[in-house]
Coordinates of C-alpha atoms in Angstrom, one line a residue:
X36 CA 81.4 103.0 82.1
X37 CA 83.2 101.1 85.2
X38 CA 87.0 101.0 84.8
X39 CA 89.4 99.3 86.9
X40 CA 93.2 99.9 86.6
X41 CA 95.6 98.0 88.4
X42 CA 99.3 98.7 88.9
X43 CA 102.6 98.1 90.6
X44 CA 103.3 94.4 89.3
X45 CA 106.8 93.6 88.8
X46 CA 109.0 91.1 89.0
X47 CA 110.8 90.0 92.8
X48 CA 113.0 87.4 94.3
X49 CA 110.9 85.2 96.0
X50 CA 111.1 86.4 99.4
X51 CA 110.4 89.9 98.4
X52 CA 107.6 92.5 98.8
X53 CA 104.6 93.7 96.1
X54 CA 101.9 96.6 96.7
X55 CA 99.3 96.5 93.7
X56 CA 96.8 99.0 93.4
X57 CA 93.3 99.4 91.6
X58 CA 92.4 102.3 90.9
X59 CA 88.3 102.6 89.8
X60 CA 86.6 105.0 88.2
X61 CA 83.6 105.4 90.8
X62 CA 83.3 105.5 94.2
X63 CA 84.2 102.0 95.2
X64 CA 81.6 102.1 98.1
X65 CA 79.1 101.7 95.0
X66 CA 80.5 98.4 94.8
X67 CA 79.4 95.8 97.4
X68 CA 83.2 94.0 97.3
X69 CA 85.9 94.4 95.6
X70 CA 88.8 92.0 94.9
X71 CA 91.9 90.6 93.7
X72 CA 92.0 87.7 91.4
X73 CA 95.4 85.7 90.0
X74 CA 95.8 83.6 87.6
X75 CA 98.6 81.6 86.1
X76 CA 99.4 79.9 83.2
X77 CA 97.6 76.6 82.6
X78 CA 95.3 77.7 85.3
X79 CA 91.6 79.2 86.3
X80 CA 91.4 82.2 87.4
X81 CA 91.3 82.0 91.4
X82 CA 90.3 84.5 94.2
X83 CA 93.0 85.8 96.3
X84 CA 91.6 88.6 98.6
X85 CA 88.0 90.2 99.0
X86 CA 87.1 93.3 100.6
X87 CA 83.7 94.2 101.6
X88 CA 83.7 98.0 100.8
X89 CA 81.2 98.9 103.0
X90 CA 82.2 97.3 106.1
X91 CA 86.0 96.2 105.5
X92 CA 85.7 92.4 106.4
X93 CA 87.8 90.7 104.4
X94 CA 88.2 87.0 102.8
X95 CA 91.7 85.7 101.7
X96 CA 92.4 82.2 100.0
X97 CA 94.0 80.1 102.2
X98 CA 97.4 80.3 99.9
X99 CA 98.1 83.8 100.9
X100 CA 97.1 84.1 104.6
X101 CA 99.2 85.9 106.7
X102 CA 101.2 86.6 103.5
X103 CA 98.5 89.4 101.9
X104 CA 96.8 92.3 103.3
X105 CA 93.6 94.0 101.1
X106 CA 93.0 97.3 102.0
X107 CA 91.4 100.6 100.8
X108 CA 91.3 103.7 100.4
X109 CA 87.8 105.6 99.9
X110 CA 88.8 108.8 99.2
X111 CA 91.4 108.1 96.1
X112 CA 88.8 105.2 95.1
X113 CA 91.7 102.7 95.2
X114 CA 91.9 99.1 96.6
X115 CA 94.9 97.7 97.5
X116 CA 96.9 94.5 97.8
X117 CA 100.2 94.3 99.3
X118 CA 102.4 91.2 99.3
X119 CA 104.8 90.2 101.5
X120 CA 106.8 86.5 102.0
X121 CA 106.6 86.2 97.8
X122 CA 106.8 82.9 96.5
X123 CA 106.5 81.3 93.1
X124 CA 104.0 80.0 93.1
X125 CA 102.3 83.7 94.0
X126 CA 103.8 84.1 89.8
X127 CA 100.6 85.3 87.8
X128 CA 98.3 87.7 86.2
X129 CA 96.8 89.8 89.0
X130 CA 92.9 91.5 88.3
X131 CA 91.1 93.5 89.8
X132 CA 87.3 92.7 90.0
X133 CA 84.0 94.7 91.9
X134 CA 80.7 93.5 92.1
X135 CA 77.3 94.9 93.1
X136 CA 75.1 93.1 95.1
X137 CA 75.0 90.5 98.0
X138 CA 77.3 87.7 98.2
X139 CA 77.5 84.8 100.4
X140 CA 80.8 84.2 101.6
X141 CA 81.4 80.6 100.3
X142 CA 81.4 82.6 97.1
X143 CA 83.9 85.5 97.7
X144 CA 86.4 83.3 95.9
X145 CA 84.9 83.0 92.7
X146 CA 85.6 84.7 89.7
X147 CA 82.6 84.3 88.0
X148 CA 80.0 86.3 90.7
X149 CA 81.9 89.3 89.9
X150 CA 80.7 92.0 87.4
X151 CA 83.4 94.2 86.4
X152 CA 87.4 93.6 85.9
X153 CA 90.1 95.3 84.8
X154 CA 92.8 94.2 82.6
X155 CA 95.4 92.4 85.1
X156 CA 98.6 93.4 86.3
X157 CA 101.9 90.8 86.0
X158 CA 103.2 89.4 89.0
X159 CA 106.5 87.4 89.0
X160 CA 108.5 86.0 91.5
X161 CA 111.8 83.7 90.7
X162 CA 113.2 81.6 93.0

């Protein structure tokens, strides 16, 4: 059974720093991506940053550019997001999500081609 774990949300002055991380219970190169979803209240669930696992390109939403880096880390089978430059509008529930098999990339934002999530990590930034 796939399970993704994510941690370090917290709360932060806008301005302030984040570092989640998604911890999986496989090898995350048996996923094809992996990737960081938010979502706020009132709001779909959108795609924040992508990482191709095998590779390491990336895809971030326009939003967070030069704000967000997605990284990982093979050998602890973790995936990480940190988040610099917070605002609040960055305020939401953070997921994790991996998928297995082929994506284009006009679809590395949404939610819905993804497989497997875990249950979301609060993020919250005040201004």
């Amino acid at each position: 059974q796939v399970q993704l774990v994510e941690s370090g949300g917290g709360s932060v002055q806008a301005g302030g720093s984040l570092r989640l991380s998604c911890a999986a219970s496989e090898n995350i190169r048996s996923y094809d991506y992996m990737g960081w979803f938010r979502q706020a209240p009132g709001k779909e669930r959108e795609g924040v940053a992508v990482i191709f696992t095998r590779g390491g390109s990336t895809y971030y939403a326009d939003s967070v550019k030069g704000r967000f880096t997605i990284s990982q880390d093979s050998a602890k089978n973790t995936v990480y997001l940190e988040m610099n430059s917070l605002k609040p509008e960055d305020t939401g529930l953070y997921y994790c999500a991996a998928r297995r098999g082929p994506l284009y990339e006009d679809n590395l934002h949404d939610s819905r081609r993804f497989n497997y999530w875990g249950q979301g990590t609060q993020v919250t930034v005040s201004s």
